Tab-separated table of N, CA and C in Angstrom:
chain	number	residue	atom	x	y	z
A	1	MET	N	6.090	-24.605	-22.418
A	1	MET	CA	6.889	-23.687	-21.802
A	1	MET	C	6.253	-23.321	-20.476
A	2	ARG	N	7.012	-23.554	-19.286
A	2	ARG	CA	6.427	-23.369	-18.053
A	2	ARG	C	6.577	-21.889	-17.638
A	3	ARG	N	5.398	-21.311	-17.308
A	3	ARG	CA	5.568	-19.890	-16.729
A	3	ARG	C	6.223	-19.772	-15.485
A	4	ARG	N	7.194	-18.883	-15.330
A	4	ARG	CA	7.848	-18.670	-14.135
A	4	ARG	C	7.229	-17.325	-13.510
A	5	GLU	N	6.703	-17.355	-12.192
A	5	GLU	CA	6.058	-16.287	-11.508
A	5	GLU	C	6.961	-15.841	-10.322
A	6	LEU	N	7.058	-14.647	-10.283
A	6	LEU	CA	7.776	-14.020	-9.091
A	6	LEU	C	6.788	-13.410	-8.197
A	7	ARG	N	6.587	-13.589	-7.084
A	7	ARG	CA	5.645	-13.000	-6.157
A	7	ARG	C	6.424	-12.318	-5.150
A	8	VAL	N	6.101	-10.979	-5.043
A	8	VAL	CA	6.719	-10.136	-3.929
A	8	VAL	C	5.716	-9.758	-3.084
A	9	ASP	N	5.700	-10.234	-1.704
A	9	ASP	CA	4.944	-9.778	-0.712
A	9	ASP	C	5.687	-8.796	0.103
A	10	ILE	N	5.131	-7.600	0.257
A	10	ILE	CA	5.852	-6.625	1.235
A	10	ILE	C	4.831	-6.457	2.271
A	11	ILE	N	5.126	-6.757	3.379
A	11	ILE	CA	4.058	-6.525	4.554
A	11	ILE	C	4.561	-5.363	5.253
A	12	ALA	N	3.641	-4.393	5.494
A	12	ALA	CA	4.074	-3.006	6.104
A	12	ALA	C	4.385	-3.355	7.648
A	13	GLY	N	5.457	-2.689	8.008
A	13	GLY	CA	5.977	-2.770	9.383
A	13	GLY	C	6.447	-4.016	9.746
A	14	SER	N	7.178	-4.159	10.820
A	14	SER	CA	7.652	-5.388	11.415
A	14	SER	C	7.659	-5.193	12.937
A	15	SER	N	8.123	-6.373	13.643
A	15	SER	CA	8.040	-6.107	15.136
A	15	SER	C	9.155	-5.179	15.492
A	16	ASN	N	10.300	-4.870	14.712
A	16	ASN	CA	11.292	-4.029	15.006
A	16	ASN	C	10.954	-2.670	14.857
A	17	ASP	N	10.051	-2.336	13.766
A	17	ASP	CA	9.863	-0.989	13.389
A	17	ASP	C	8.445	-0.558	13.333
A	18	ALA	N	7.630	-1.331	13.986
A	18	ALA	CA	6.141	-0.805	13.992
A	18	ALA	C	5.899	0.632	14.252
A	19	ILE	N	4.860	1.086	13.449
A	19	ILE	CA	4.445	2.354	13.553
A	19	ILE	C	3.169	2.415	14.381
A	20	TRP	N	3.131	3.313	15.524
A	20	TRP	CA	2.027	3.402	16.293
A	20	TRP	C	1.263	4.437	15.895
A	21	GLY	N	-0.058	4.387	15.780
A	21	GLY	CA	-0.977	5.557	15.627
A	21	GLY	C	-1.281	6.118	16.978
A	22	ASP	N	-1.921	7.228	16.942
A	22	ASP	CA	-2.447	7.864	18.225
A	22	ASP	C	-3.827	7.555	18.400
A	23	SER	N	-4.347	7.332	19.600
A	23	SER	CA	-5.703	7.153	19.726
A	23	SER	C	-6.102	7.269	21.289
A	24	ALA	N	-7.254	7.949	21.452
A	24	ALA	CA	-7.621	8.192	22.806
A	24	ALA	C	-7.944	6.976	23.575
A	25	SER	N	-8.321	5.977	22.810
A	25	SER	CA	-8.808	4.612	23.387
A	25	SER	C	-7.851	3.689	23.504
A	26	GLY	N	-6.684	3.861	22.992
A	26	GLY	CA	-5.631	2.783	23.006
A	26	GLY	C	-4.802	3.008	21.659
A	27	TYR	N	-4.181	1.893	21.218
A	27	TYR	CA	-3.173	2.096	20.205
A	27	TYR	C	-3.685	1.222	18.961
A	28	CYS	N	-3.266	1.724	17.803
A	28	CYS	CA	-3.511	0.797	16.592
A	28	CYS	C	-1.835	0.905	16.082
A	29	CYS	N	-1.617	-0.101	15.298
A	29	CYS	CA	-0.260	-0.297	14.791
A	29	CYS	C	-0.353	-0.236	13.203
A	30	GLY	N	0.644	0.526	12.783
A	30	GLY	CA	0.847	0.582	11.467
A	30	GLY	C	1.076	-0.814	10.757
A	31	ALA	N	1.680	-1.657	11.547
A	31	ALA	CA	2.036	-3.140	11.144
A	31	ALA	C	0.762	-3.867	10.836
A	32	GLU	N	-0.451	-3.320	11.302
A	32	GLU	CA	-1.628	-3.933	11.031
A	32	GLU	C	-2.360	-3.544	9.668
A	33	ILE	N	-1.616	-2.624	9.096
A	33	ILE	CA	-1.944	-2.175	7.753
A	33	ILE	C	-0.912	-3.026	6.807
A	34	ARG	N	-1.541	-4.008	6.086
A	34	ARG	CA	-0.676	-4.950	5.296
A	34	ARG	C	-0.556	-4.457	3.786
A	35	ILE	N	0.515	-4.433	3.367
A	35	ILE	CA	0.587	-4.247	1.996
A	35	ILE	C	1.163	-5.371	1.067
A	36	TYR	N	0.456	-5.882	0.108
A	36	TYR	CA	1.026	-6.916	-0.765
A	36	TYR	C	1.055	-6.598	-2.063
A	37	GLN	N	2.152	-6.761	-2.686
A	37	GLN	CA	2.347	-6.572	-4.276
A	37	GLN	C	2.844	-7.579	-4.916
A	38	TRP	N	2.616	-7.767	-6.179
A	38	TRP	CA	3.175	-8.764	-7.006
A	38	TRP	C	3.152	-8.473	-8.570
A	39	PRO	N	3.982	-9.112	-9.305
A	39	PRO	CA	4.034	-8.745	-10.763
A	39	PRO	C	2.666	-9.250	-11.339
A	40	SER	N	2.071	-8.487	-12.348
A	40	SER	CA	0.675	-8.854	-12.842
A	40	SER	C	0.699	-8.701	-14.311
A	41	GLY	N	1.743	-8.813	-14.872
A	41	GLY	CA	1.796	-8.716	-16.465
A	41	GLY	C	2.380	-7.574	-17.014
A	42	PHE	N	1.979	-7.126	-18.274
A	42	PHE	CA	2.711	-6.090	-18.927
A	42	PHE	C	1.581	-5.108	-19.624
A	43	THR	N	1.987	-3.830	-19.602
A	43	THR	CA	1.142	-2.947	-20.465
A	43	THR	C	1.341	-3.375	-21.877
A	44	ALA	N	0.590	-2.613	-22.786
A	44	ALA	CA	0.665	-2.802	-24.282
A	44	ALA	C	1.985	-2.415	-24.782
A	45	LEU	N	2.683	-1.564	-24.156
A	45	LEU	CA	4.045	-1.191	-24.604
A	45	LEU	C	5.068	-1.968	-23.885
A	46	GLY	N	4.663	-3.053	-23.100
A	46	GLY	CA	5.755	-3.903	-22.682
A	46	GLY	C	6.321	-3.457	-21.323
A	47	VAL	N	5.681	-2.470	-20.716
A	47	VAL	CA	6.108	-2.057	-19.385
A	47	VAL	C	5.517	-2.936	-18.208
A	48	PRO	N	6.378	-3.496	-17.287
A	48	PRO	CA	5.839	-4.479	-16.284
A	48	PRO	C	4.777	-3.855	-15.491
A	49	LYS	N	3.719	-4.685	-15.069
A	49	LYS	CA	2.516	-4.080	-14.164
A	49	LYS	C	2.583	-4.843	-12.864
A	50	TYR	N	2.195	-4.145	-11.959
A	50	TYR	CA	2.144	-4.733	-10.577
A	50	TYR	C	0.793	-4.514	-9.910
A	51	SER	N	0.404	-5.538	-9.274
A	51	SER	CA	-0.878	-5.355	-8.464
A	51	SER	C	-0.539	-5.144	-7.005
A	52	VAL	N	-1.410	-4.288	-6.257
A	52	VAL	CA	-1.146	-3.951	-4.952
A	52	VAL	C	-2.461	-4.131	-4.277
A	53	LEU	N	-2.418	-4.807	-3.100
A	53	LEU	CA	-3.586	-4.959	-2.120
A	53	LEU	C	-3.031	-4.277	-0.794
A	54	ILE	N	-3.894	-3.358	-0.170
A	54	ILE	CA	-3.745	-2.855	1.151
A	54	ILE	C	-4.874	-3.086	1.891
A	55	VAL	N	-4.487	-3.776	2.958
A	55	VAL	CA	-5.599	-4.428	3.920
A	55	VAL	C	-5.436	-3.895	5.293
A	56	ASN	N	-6.664	-3.303	5.702
A	56	ASN	CA	-6.559	-2.737	7.260
A	56	ASN	C	-6.935	-4.020	8.070
A	57	GLU	N	-6.066	-4.479	8.858
A	57	GLU	CA	-6.247	-5.503	9.763
A	57	GLU	C	-6.102	-4.936	11.155
A	58	ALA	N	-6.373	-3.633	11.345
A	58	ALA	CA	-6.282	-2.978	12.718
A	58	ALA	C	-7.725	-3.187	13.290
A	59	TRP	N	-7.901	-4.475	13.911
A	59	TRP	CA	-9.197	-4.786	14.564
A	59	TRP	C	-9.398	-4.049	15.926
A	60	GLY	N	-8.174	-3.518	16.289
A	60	GLY	CA	-8.304	-2.760	17.617
A	60	GLY	C	-8.683	-1.339	17.584
A	61	ALA	N	-8.894	-0.917	16.320
A	61	ALA	CA	-9.545	0.363	16.043
A	61	ALA	C	-10.812	0.184	15.372
A	62	PRO	N	-11.855	-0.194	16.078
A	62	PRO	CA	-13.138	-0.616	15.534
A	62	PRO	C	-13.742	0.719	14.566
A	63	SER	N	-13.521	1.818	14.786
A	63	SER	CA	-13.948	2.808	13.894
A	63	SER	C	-13.150	3.053	12.741
A	64	GLY	N	-11.982	2.319	12.766
A	64	GLY	CA	-11.074	2.577	11.517
A	64	GLY	C	-10.019	3.413	11.789
A	65	VAL	N	-9.063	3.465	10.813
A	65	VAL	CA	-7.820	4.200	10.755
A	65	VAL	C	-8.071	5.358	9.744
A	66	PHE	N	-7.194	6.424	9.741
A	66	PHE	CA	-7.222	7.359	8.755
A	66	PHE	C	-5.813	7.901	8.732
A	67	ASP	N	-5.582	9.002	7.645
A	67	ASP	CA	-4.337	9.694	7.472
A	67	ASP	C	-3.226	8.620	7.285
A	68	VAL	N	-3.431	7.572	6.534
A	68	VAL	CA	-2.460	6.503	6.306
A	68	VAL	C	-1.343	7.047	5.180
A	69	HIS	N	-0.220	7.161	5.642
A	69	HIS	CA	0.868	7.722	4.799
A	69	HIS	C	1.865	6.353	4.523
A	70	ILE	N	2.265	6.192	3.382
A	70	ILE	CA	3.070	5.169	2.899
A	70	ILE	C	4.363	5.702	2.316
A	71	SER	N	5.431	5.086	2.719
A	71	SER	CA	6.831	5.327	2.201
A	71	SER	C	6.799	4.677	0.730
A	72	CYS	N	7.077	5.562	-0.308
A	72	CYS	CA	6.862	5.005	-1.567
A	72	CYS	C	7.925	5.470	-2.589
A	73	GLY	N	9.206	5.992	-2.054
A	73	GLY	CA	10.210	6.548	-3.016
A	73	GLY	C	9.714	7.540	-3.747
A	74	GLU	N	9.981	7.585	-5.213
A	74	GLU	CA	9.672	8.305	-6.110
A	74	GLU	C	8.600	7.832	-7.033
A	75	PHE	N	7.529	7.297	-6.204
A	75	PHE	CA	6.618	6.602	-6.963
A	75	PHE	C	6.062	7.204	-8.203
A	76	ALA	N	5.914	6.475	-9.293
A	76	ALA	CA	5.400	6.902	-10.578
A	76	ALA	C	4.746	5.758	-11.276
A	77	SER	N	3.790	6.002	-12.103
A	77	SER	CA	3.274	4.854	-12.813
A	77	SER	C	2.865	5.147	-14.159
A	78	ALA	N	3.086	4.414	-15.258
A	78	ALA	CA	2.821	4.618	-16.519
A	78	ALA	C	1.355	4.406	-16.805
A	79	SER	N	0.632	3.892	-15.863
A	79	SER	CA	-0.764	3.651	-15.800
A	79	SER	C	-1.452	4.315	-14.902
A	80	LEU	N	-2.613	5.101	-15.277
A	80	LEU	CA	-3.401	5.855	-14.231
A	80	LEU	C	-3.832	5.141	-12.951
A	81	ILE	N	-3.566	5.758	-11.903
A	81	ILE	CA	-4.167	5.245	-10.588
A	81	ILE	C	-5.233	6.223	-10.051
A	82	ASN	N	-6.242	5.871	-9.543
A	82	ASN	CA	-7.295	6.645	-9.050
A	82	ASN	C	-6.669	7.587	-7.904
A	83	PRO	N	-6.359	8.744	-7.999
A	83	PRO	CA	-5.748	9.546	-6.858
A	83	PRO	C	-6.594	9.613	-5.685
A	84	LEU	N	-7.833	9.437	-5.756
A	84	LEU	CA	-8.445	9.424	-4.410
A	84	LEU	C	-8.241	8.019	-3.697
A	85	LEU	N	-7.656	6.951	-4.275
A	85	LEU	CA	-7.245	5.807	-3.662
A	85	LEU	C	-5.775	5.830	-3.091
A	86	PHE	N	-4.946	6.320	-3.976
A	86	PHE	CA	-3.588	6.211	-3.708
A	86	PHE	C	-2.857	7.341	-4.559
A	87	ARG	N	-2.069	8.368	-3.765
A	87	ARG	CA	-1.353	9.245	-4.596
A	87	ARG	C	-0.095	9.540	-3.894
A	88	ARG	N	1.033	10.144	-4.706
A	88	ARG	CA	2.159	10.562	-4.124
A	88	ARG	C	1.900	11.996	-3.742
A	89	VAL	N	2.178	12.460	-2.393
A	89	VAL	CA	2.103	13.794	-2.139
A	89	VAL	C	3.305	14.520	-2.024
A	90	ALA	N	4.393	13.808	-1.946
A	90	ALA	CA	5.881	14.408	-1.922
A	90	ALA	C	6.758	12.997	-2.110
A	91	VAL	N	7.979	13.340	-2.280
A	91	VAL	CA	8.838	12.200	-2.651
A	91	VAL	C	8.970	11.481	-1.098
A	92	ASP	N	8.841	10.159	-1.402
A	92	ASP	CA	8.755	9.141	-0.312
A	92	ASP	C	7.573	9.238	0.712
A	93	ASP	N	6.380	9.955	0.103
A	93	ASP	CA	5.334	10.121	0.876
A	93	ASP	C	3.996	9.908	-0.064
A	94	CYS	N	3.450	8.715	0.159
A	94	CYS	CA	1.974	8.541	-0.639
A	94	CYS	C	0.868	8.381	0.391
A	95	LEU	N	-0.248	8.962	0.017
A	95	LEU	CA	-1.451	9.046	0.886
A	95	LEU	C	-2.461	8.028	0.293
A	96	LEU	N	-3.019	7.384	1.344
A	96	LEU	CA	-3.986	6.336	1.024
A	96	LEU	C	-5.466	6.854	1.279
A	97	LYS	N	-6.325	6.669	0.177
A	97	LYS	CA	-7.684	7.065	0.284
A	97	LYS	C	-7.746	8.694	0.645
A	98	ASN	N	-6.977	9.456	0.135
A	98	ASN	CA	-6.924	10.900	0.356
A	98	ASN	C	-6.885	11.241	1.892
A	99	GLY	N	-6.530	10.290	2.741
A	99	GLY	CA	-6.500	10.581	4.192
A	99	GLY	C	-7.690	10.198	4.938
A	100	LYS	N	-8.703	9.799	4.219
A	100	LYS	CA	-10.034	9.340	4.735
A	100	LYS	C	-9.941	8.082	5.348
A	101	LEU	N	-11.107	7.925	6.196
A	101	LEU	CA	-11.297	6.538	6.936
A	101	LEU	C	-10.954	5.286	6.276
A	102	LEU	N	-10.166	4.460	6.817
A	102	LEU	CA	-10.059	2.955	6.204
A	102	LEU	C	-10.610	2.052	7.251
A	103	TYR	N	-11.875	1.460	7.032
A	103	TYR	CA	-12.485	0.565	8.112
A	103	TYR	C	-11.724	-0.615	8.194
A	104	PRO	N	-11.810	-1.358	9.469
A	104	PRO	CA	-11.322	-2.623	9.774
A	104	PRO	C	-11.772	-3.557	8.606
A	105	GLY	N	-10.860	-4.314	7.989
A	105	GLY	CA	-11.210	-5.353	6.858
A	105	GLY	C	-11.222	-4.721	5.622
A	106	GLU	N	-11.252	-3.325	5.525
A	106	GLU	CA	-11.254	-2.811	4.088
A	106	GLU	C	-10.100	-3.110	3.183
A	107	VAL	N	-10.311	-3.271	1.968
A	107	VAL	CA	-9.147	-3.649	1.234
A	107	VAL	C	-9.027	-2.632	0.017
A	108	ILE	N	-7.899	-2.053	-0.188
A	108	ILE	CA	-7.790	-1.135	-1.336
A	108	ILE	C	-6.833	-1.718	-2.329
A	109	SER	N	-7.203	-1.790	-3.595
A	109	SER	CA	-6.372	-2.447	-4.588
A	109	SER	C	-6.182	-1.513	-5.776
A	110	PHE	N	-5.021	-1.517	-6.365
A	110	PHE	CA	-4.755	-0.846	-7.642
A	110	PHE	C	-3.764	-1.516	-8.299
A	111	HIS	N	-3.501	-1.119	-9.543
A	111	HIS	CA	-2.266	-1.664	-10.448
A	111	HIS	C	-1.477	-0.419	-10.844
A	112	TYR	N	-0.273	-0.581	-10.854
A	112	TYR	CA	0.734	0.291	-11.420
A	112	TYR	C	1.756	-0.207	-12.395
A	113	ALA	N	2.177	0.630	-13.309
A	113	ALA	CA	3.275	0.122	-14.325
A	113	ALA	C	4.526	0.810	-14.153
A	114	ASN	N	5.536	0.072	-14.000
A	114	ASN	CA	6.737	0.680	-13.956
A	114	ASN	C	8.004	-0.449	-14.158
A	115	ILE	N	9.071	0.014	-14.664
A	115	ILE	CA	10.120	-0.938	-14.850
A	115	ILE	C	10.470	-1.872	-13.486
A	116	LEU	N	10.375	-1.259	-12.359
A	116	LEU	CA	10.646	-1.961	-11.124
A	116	LEU	C	9.515	-1.759	-10.196
A	117	PRO	N	9.503	-2.678	-9.289
A	117	PRO	CA	8.228	-2.491	-8.089
A	117	PRO	C	8.981	-1.486	-7.213
A	118	TYR	N	7.980	-0.655	-6.499
A	118	TYR	CA	8.373	0.186	-5.592
A	118	TYR	C	8.203	-0.449	-4.177
A	119	PRO	N	9.231	-0.407	-3.113
A	119	PRO	CA	8.975	-0.853	-1.957
A	119	PRO	C	7.934	-0.020	-1.340
A	120	LEU	N	6.913	-0.608	-0.663
A	120	LEU	CA	5.832	0.266	0.027
A	120	LEU	C	5.725	-0.306	1.422
A	121	THR	N	5.984	0.780	2.412
A	121	THR	CA	5.678	0.557	3.927
A	121	THR	C	4.928	1.725	4.560
A	122	VAL	N	4.110	1.310	5.542
A	122	VAL	CA	3.363	2.381	6.265
A	122	VAL	C	4.278	3.035	7.205
A	123	VAL	N	4.313	4.459	7.093
A	123	VAL	CA	5.101	5.231	7.919
A	123	VAL	C	4.302	5.946	8.973
A	124	GLN	N	2.810	6.122	8.569
A	124	GLN	CA	2.047	6.852	9.555
A	124	GLN	C	0.533	6.367	9.399
A	125	VAL	N	-0.011	6.391	10.719
A	125	VAL	CA	-1.532	5.978	10.751
A	125	VAL	C	-2.138	6.599	11.870
A	126	ARG	N	-3.353	7.130	11.865
A	126	ARG	CA	-4.100	7.639	12.816
A	126	ARG	C	-5.228	6.958	13.122
A	127	CYS	N	-5.629	6.629	14.460
A	127	CYS	CA	-6.754	6.067	14.750
A	127	CYS	C	-7.735	6.560	15.761
């Protein structure tokens, strides 16, 4: 039996709706925070699991970005996610790394479990 895999890559921002952060030395763009997610199996109770990678590719902000907010709908997970990495603070508002600094090249990864994947996009970033 051939395994069929569906991979969903959601990249934050686009050329039409890039989110720009504020910076005294220039700009950093929310589109430089890339979000990838894909199905990664099932929990013991049969709930689909998804893996998420969030990558800071904002090389124009050498000291990093912070206060990264992600549009996440009514995000919930059947499995525990470290709230210091990713947490929902309100409906359609999730906070990355508790608002702390995300260095260039830094990767945040976590898994969540839900019937369907949540669309995740960056809506705010500061640099």
